[in-house]
Short mmCIF file of C-alpha atoms in Angstrom, two decimals:
data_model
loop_
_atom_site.label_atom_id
_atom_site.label_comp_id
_atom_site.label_asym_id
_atom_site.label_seq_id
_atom_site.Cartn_x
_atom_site.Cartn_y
_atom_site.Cartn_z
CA UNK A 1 2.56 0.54 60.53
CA UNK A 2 1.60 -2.32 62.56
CA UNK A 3 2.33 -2.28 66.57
CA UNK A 4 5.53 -4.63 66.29
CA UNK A 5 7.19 -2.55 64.05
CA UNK A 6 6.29 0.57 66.19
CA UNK A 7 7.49 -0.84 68.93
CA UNK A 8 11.09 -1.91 67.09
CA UNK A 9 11.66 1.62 66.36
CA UNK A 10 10.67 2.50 69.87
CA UNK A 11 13.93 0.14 71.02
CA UNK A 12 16.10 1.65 68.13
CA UNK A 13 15.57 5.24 69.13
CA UNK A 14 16.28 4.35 72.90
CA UNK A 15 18.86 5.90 74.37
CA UNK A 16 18.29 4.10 78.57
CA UNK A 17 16.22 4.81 80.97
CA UNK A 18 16.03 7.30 83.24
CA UNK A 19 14.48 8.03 87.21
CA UNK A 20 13.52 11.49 88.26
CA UNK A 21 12.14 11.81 91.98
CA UNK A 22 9.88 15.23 92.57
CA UNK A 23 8.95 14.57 88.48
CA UNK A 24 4.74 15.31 88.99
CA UNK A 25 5.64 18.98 89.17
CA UNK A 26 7.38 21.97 88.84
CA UNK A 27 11.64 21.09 87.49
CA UNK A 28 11.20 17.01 87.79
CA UNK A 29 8.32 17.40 85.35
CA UNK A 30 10.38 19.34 82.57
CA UNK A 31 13.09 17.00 83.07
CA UNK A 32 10.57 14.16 82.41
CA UNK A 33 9.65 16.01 78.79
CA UNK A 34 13.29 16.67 78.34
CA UNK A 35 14.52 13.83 78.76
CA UNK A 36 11.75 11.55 76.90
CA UNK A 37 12.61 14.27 74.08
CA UNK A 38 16.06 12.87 74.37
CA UNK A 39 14.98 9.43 73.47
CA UNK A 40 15.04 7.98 77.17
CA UNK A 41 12.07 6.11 78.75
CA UNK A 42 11.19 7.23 82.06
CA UNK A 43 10.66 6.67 85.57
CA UNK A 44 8.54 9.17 87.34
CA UNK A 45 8.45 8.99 91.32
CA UNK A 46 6.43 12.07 93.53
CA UNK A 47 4.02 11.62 96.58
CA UNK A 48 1.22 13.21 93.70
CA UNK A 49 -1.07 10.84 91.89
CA UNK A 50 -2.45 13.60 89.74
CA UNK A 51 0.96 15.17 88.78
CA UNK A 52 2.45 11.26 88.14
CA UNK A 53 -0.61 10.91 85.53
CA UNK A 54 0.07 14.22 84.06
CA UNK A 55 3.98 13.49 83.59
CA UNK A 56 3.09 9.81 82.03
CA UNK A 57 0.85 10.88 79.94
CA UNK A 58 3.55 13.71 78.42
CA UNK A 59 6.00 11.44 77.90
CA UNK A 60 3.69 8.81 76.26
CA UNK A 61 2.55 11.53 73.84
CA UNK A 62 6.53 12.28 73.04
CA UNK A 63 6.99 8.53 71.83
CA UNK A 64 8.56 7.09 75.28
CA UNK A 65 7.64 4.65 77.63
CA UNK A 66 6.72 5.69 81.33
CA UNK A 67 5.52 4.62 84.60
CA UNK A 68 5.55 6.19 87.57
CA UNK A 69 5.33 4.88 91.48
CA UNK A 70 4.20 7.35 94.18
CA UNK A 71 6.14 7.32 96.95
CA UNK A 72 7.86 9.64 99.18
CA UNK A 73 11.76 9.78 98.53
CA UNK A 74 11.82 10.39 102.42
CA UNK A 75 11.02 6.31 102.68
CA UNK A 76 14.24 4.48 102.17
CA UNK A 77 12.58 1.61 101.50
CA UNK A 78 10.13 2.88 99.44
CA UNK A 79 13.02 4.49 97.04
CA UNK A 80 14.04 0.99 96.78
CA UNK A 81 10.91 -0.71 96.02
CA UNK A 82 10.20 1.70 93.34
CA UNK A 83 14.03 1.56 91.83
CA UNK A 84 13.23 -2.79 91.61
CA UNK A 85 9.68 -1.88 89.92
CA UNK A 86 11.26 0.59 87.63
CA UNK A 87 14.11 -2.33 86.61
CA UNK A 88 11.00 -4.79 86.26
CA UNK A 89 9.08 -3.00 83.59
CA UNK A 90 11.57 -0.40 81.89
CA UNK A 91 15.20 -1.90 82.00
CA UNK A 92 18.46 -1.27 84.07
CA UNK A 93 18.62 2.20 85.09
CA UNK A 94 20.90 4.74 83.52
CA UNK A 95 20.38 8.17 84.91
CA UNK A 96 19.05 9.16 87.94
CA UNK A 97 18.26 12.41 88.74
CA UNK A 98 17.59 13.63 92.57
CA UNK A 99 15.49 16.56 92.11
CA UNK A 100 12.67 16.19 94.94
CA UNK A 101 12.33 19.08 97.04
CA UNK A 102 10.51 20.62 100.21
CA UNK A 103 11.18 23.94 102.01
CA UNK A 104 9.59 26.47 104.90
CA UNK A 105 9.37 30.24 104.18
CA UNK A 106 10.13 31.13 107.61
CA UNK A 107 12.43 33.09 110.20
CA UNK A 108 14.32 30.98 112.15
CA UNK A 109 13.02 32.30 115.26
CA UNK A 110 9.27 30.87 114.16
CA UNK A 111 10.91 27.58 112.77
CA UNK A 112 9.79 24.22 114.50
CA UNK A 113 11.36 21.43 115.09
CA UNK A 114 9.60 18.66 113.09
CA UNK A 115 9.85 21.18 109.99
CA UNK A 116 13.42 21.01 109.83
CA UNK A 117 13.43 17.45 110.27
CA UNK A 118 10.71 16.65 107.32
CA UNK A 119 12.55 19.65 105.07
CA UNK A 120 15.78 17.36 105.81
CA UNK A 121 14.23 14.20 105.28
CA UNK A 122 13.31 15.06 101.67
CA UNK A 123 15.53 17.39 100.53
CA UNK A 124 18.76 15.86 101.91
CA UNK A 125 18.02 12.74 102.45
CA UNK A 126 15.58 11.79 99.77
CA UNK A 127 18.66 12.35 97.39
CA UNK A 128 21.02 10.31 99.39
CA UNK A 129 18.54 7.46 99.29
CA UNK A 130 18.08 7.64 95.75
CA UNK A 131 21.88 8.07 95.01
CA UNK A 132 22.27 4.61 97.21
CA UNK A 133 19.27 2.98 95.00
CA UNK A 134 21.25 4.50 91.78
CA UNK A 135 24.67 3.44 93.04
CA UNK A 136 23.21 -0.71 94.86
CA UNK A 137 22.23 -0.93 90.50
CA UNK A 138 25.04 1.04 88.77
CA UNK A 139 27.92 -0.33 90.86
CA UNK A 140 28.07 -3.75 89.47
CA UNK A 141 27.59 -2.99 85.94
CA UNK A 142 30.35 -0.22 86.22
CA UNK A 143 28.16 2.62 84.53
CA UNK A 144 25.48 5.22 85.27
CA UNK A 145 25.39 8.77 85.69
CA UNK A 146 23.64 10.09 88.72
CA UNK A 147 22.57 13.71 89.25
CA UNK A 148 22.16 15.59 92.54
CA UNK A 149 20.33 18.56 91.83
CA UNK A 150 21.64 21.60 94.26
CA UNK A 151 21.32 25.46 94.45
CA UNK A 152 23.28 28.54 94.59
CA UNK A 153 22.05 28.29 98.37
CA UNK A 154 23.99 24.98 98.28
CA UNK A 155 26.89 27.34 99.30
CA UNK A 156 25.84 30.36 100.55
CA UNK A 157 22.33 30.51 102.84
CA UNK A 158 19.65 33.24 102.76
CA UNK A 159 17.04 34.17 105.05
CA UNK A 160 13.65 32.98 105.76
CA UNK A 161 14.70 29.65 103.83
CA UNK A 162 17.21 27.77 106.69
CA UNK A 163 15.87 24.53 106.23
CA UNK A 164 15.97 24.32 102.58
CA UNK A 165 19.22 25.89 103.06
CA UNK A 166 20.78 23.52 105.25
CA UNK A 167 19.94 20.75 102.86
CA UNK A 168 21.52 21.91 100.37
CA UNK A 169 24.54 22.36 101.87
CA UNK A 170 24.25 18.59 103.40
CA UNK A 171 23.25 17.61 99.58
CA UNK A 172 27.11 19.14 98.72
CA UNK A 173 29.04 17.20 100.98
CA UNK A 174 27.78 14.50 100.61
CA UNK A 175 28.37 15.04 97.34
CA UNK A 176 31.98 15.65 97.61
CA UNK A 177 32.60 12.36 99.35
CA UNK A 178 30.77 10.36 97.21
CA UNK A 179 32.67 11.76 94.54
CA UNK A 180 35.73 10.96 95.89
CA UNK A 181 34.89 7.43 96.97
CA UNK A 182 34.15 6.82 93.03
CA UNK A 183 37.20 8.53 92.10
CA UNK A 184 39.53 6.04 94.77
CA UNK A 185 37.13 2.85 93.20
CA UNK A 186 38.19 3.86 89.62
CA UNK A 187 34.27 3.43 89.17
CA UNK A 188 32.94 4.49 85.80
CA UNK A 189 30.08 5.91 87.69
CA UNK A 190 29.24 9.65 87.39
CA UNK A 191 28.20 11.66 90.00
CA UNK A 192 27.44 15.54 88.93
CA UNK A 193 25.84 18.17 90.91
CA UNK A 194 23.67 20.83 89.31
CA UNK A 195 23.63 23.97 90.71
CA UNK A 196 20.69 26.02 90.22
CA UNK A 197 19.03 29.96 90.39
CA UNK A 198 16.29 31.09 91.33
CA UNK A 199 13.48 29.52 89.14
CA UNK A 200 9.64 29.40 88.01
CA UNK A 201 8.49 26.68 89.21
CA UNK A 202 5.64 25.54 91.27
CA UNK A 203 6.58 25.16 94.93
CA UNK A 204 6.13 29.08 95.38
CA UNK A 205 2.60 27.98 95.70
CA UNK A 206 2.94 24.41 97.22
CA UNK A 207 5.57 25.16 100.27
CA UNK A 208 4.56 26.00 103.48
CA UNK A 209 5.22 29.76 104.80
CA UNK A 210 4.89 32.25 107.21
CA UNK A 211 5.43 35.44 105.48
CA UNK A 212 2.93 38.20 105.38
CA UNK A 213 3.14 38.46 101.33
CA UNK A 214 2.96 35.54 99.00
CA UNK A 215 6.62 33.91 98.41
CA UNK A 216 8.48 34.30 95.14
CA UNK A 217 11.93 33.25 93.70
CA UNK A 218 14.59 35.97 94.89
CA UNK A 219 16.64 37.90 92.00
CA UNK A 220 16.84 36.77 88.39
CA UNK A 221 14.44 33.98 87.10
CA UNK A 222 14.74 30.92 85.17
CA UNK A 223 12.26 28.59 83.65
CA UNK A 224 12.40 25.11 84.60
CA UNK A 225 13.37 24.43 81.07
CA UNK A 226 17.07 25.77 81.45
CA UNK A 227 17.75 23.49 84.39
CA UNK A 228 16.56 20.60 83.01
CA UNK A 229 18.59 21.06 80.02
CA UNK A 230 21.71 21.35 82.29
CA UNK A 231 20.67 18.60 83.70
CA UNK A 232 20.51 16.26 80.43
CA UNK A 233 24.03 17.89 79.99
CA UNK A 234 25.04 16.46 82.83
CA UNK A 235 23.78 12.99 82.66
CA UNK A 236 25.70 12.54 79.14
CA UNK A 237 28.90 14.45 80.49
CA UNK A 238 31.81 13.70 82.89
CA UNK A 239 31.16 17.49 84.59
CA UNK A 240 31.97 17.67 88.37
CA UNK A 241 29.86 20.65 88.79
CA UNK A 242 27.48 22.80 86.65
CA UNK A 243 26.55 26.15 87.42
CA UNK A 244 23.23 27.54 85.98
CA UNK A 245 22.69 31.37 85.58
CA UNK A 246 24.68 34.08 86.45
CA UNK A 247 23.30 34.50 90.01
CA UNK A 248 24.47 30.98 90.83
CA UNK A 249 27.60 32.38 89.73
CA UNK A 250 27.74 35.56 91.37
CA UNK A 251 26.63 33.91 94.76
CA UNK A 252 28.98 31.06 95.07
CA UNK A 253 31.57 32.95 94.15
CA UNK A 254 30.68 35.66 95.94
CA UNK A 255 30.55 34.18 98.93
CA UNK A 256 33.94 32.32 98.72
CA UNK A 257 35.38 36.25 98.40
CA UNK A 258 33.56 38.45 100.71
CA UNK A 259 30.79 36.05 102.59
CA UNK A 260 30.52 39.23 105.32
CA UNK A 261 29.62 41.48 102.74
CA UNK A 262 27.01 38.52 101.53
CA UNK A 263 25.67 38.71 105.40
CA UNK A 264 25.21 42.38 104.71
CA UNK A 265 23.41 42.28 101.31
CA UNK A 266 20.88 39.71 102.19
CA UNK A 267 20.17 41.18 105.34
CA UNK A 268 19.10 44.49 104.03
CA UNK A 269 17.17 43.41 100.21
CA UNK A 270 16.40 39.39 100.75
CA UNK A 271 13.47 39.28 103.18
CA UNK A 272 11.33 41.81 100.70
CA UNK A 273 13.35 40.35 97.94
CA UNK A 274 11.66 36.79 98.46
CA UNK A 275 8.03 38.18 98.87
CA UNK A 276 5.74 39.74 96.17
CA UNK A 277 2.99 42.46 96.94
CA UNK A 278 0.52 40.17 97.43
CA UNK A 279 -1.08 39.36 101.16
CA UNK A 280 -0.44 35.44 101.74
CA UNK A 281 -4.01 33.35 102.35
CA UNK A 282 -2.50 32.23 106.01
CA UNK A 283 -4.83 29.13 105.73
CA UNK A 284 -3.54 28.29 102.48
CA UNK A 285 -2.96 24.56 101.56
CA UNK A 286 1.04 23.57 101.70
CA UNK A 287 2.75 20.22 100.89
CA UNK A 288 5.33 19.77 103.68
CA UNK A 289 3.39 16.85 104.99
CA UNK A 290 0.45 16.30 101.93
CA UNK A 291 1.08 16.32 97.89
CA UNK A 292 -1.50 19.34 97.29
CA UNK A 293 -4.25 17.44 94.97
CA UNK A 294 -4.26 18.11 91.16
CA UNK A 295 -1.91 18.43 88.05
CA UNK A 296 -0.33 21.93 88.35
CA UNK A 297 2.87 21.24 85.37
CA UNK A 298 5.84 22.44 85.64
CA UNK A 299 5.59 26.61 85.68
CA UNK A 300 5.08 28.63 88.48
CA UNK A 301 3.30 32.30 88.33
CA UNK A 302 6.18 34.36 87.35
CA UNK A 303 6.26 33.47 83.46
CA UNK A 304 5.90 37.11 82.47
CA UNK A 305 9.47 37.27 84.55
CA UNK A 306 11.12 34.55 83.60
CA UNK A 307 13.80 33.95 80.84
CA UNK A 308 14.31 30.84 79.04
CA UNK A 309 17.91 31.02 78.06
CA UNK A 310 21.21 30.86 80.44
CA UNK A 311 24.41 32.43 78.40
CA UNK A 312 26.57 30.93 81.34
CA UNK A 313 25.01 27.15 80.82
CA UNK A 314 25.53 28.07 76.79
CA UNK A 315 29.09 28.75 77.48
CA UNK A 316 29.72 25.83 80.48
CA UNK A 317 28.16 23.40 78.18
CA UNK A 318 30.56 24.60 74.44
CA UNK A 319 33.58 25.28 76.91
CA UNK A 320 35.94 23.11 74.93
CA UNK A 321 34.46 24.06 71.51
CA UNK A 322 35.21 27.65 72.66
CA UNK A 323 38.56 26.80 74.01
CA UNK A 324 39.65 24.71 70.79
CA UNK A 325 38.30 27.50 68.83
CA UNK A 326 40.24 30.52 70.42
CA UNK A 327 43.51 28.13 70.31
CA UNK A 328 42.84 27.73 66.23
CA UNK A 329 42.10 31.47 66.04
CA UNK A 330 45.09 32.33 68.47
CA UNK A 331 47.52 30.40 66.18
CA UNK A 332 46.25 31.98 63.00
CA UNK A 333 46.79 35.40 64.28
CA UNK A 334 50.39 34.08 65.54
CA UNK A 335 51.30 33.11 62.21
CA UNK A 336 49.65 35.27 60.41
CA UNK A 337 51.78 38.01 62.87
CA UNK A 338 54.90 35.81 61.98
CA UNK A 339 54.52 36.31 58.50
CA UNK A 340 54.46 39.56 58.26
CA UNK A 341 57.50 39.73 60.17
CA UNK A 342 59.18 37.61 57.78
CA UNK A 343 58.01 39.50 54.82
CA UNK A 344 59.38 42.61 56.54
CA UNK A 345 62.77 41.61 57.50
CA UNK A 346 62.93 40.11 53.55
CA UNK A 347 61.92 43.54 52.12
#
């Protein structure tokens, strides 16, 4: 097959294009394979060079077309730049997903100043800059489906993690308005917001800390996998929220019931719940300020932990096959009920 024709079937098979901020590691990488998978081309922003060239490279390899612009999403400006590069080369955006990240393992009481203002920067604000990059594009053409990728933590905090916290509870009203404004526009925009567990991915090794013992994700673990399958969900569905895992579950709902009892909980298991048994190197290397040099994928070091399948997503994402099917099931058994009765008042 000559390169013409390879590159005709390339454009059939498209299905748009795609940005994902925080894609050189840990969940923006998987969603890079996921959704290149998925037939989308993709757009691959991150402060690391090496990570960039390792996401490119996978989604060359699975029959896309990539390029990536490093950047930090806490740069306005830079967010823009890269959005008008991305147009240039790979088409009019249709997804974007907000994933980028940055955190402190710390208590509060050790916490500086310029940490929470660089946790903010990126984790709040780096998806409100790309959501005003997303929306400056989508607006006018009246389509798009943007994704603002939150946490369990999004509504109820834990300790040692207040910055990242905070964030994420900036990240969901912000959300809330925005949503709003698109619903009073009639816009055919969609705005969705992902809410996520504990997971194994890499910034248990990147982030900066303080504890004693090396950090680790808290409670049940995912693989990056499940959350960026939710989050292809999401960009092809009109879904206001999406919960992933039952601890996502369990917390936000949890906390809407009995957020004293919440205090309580955390208070006693979540500052040995968040560390393993392993003494922290307190010179170690962290990326609150520097990308950490090198390709390190998307998995962190709990795989032997981790499980690769949500039942909750399963069921959130066949909902209305589920429903439809327990209606058709319901009326069977109504008139299958029915006629027996008639049988019985004939006899």
């Amino acid at each position: 097959m000559n390169k013409s024709n390879t590159m005709d079937n390339n454009e059939n098979t498209r299905k748009g294009v795609v940005v994902i901020t925080g894609a050189s590691a840990g969940l923006g990488r998987a969603c890079a394979r996921k959704f290149a998978e998925d037939g989308y081309d993709v757009g691959l922003l991150a402060r690391g060079i090496d990570g960039l060239e390792g996401a490119k490279k996978e989604v060359l390899q699975l029959g896309r077309k990539a390029m990536y612009v490093q950047v930090d999403v806490a740069d306005a400006q830079a967010v823009e730049d890269a959005a008008a590069k991305i147009e240039e080369e790979l088409g009019e955006i249709d997804v974007w997903v907000n994933n980028a990240m940055n955190s402190v393992f710390s208590p509060i009481k050790e916490m500086k100043a310029e940490e929470y203002k660089r946790v903010t920067e990126v984790t709040y604000l780096g998806q409100v800059y790309g959501t005003l990059s997303a929306l400056k594009r989508m607006l006018p053409r009246d389509k798009g489906s943007i994704i603002l990728v939150g946490s369990a933590l999004a509504y109820r905090g834990i300790p040692l993690q207040s910055a990242y916290c905070g964030s994420k509870h900036a990240i969901q009203g912000f959300f809330d308005s925005l949503r709003s404004e698109l619903m009073h526009d009639k816009s055919n925009v969609r705005v969705t917001m992902v809410q996520l567990p504990a997971m194994n991915t890499t910034q248990f090794g990147f982030v900066k800390t303080r504890l004693p013992n090396k950090p680790k994700p808290m409670g049940k673990i995912y693989q990056p996998e499940v959350a960026a399958d939710a989050i292809l969900f999401a960009a092809h569905h009109n879904r206001r929220e999406i919960y992933v895992g039952y601890p996502t579950v369990q917390a936000i709902v949890g906390d809407k019931i009995a957020p004293e009892l919440g205090d309580y909980v955390l208070a006693k298991t979540a500052f040995e719940g968040q560390q393993t048994n392993i003494p922290e190197d307190p010179n170690r290397k962290h990326n609150l300020w520097e990308p950490i040099p090198g390709d390190h994928g998307a998995h962190g070091d709990f795989d032997a932990e981790a499980t690769d399948f949500s039942p909750e997503l399963w069921v959130s994402k066949n909902k209305f096959k589920l429903l439809t099917g327990l209606l058709g099931l319901g009326g069977i058994l109504l008139g299958s009920i029915a006629a027996q009765k008639l049988m019985s008042e004939e006899d």
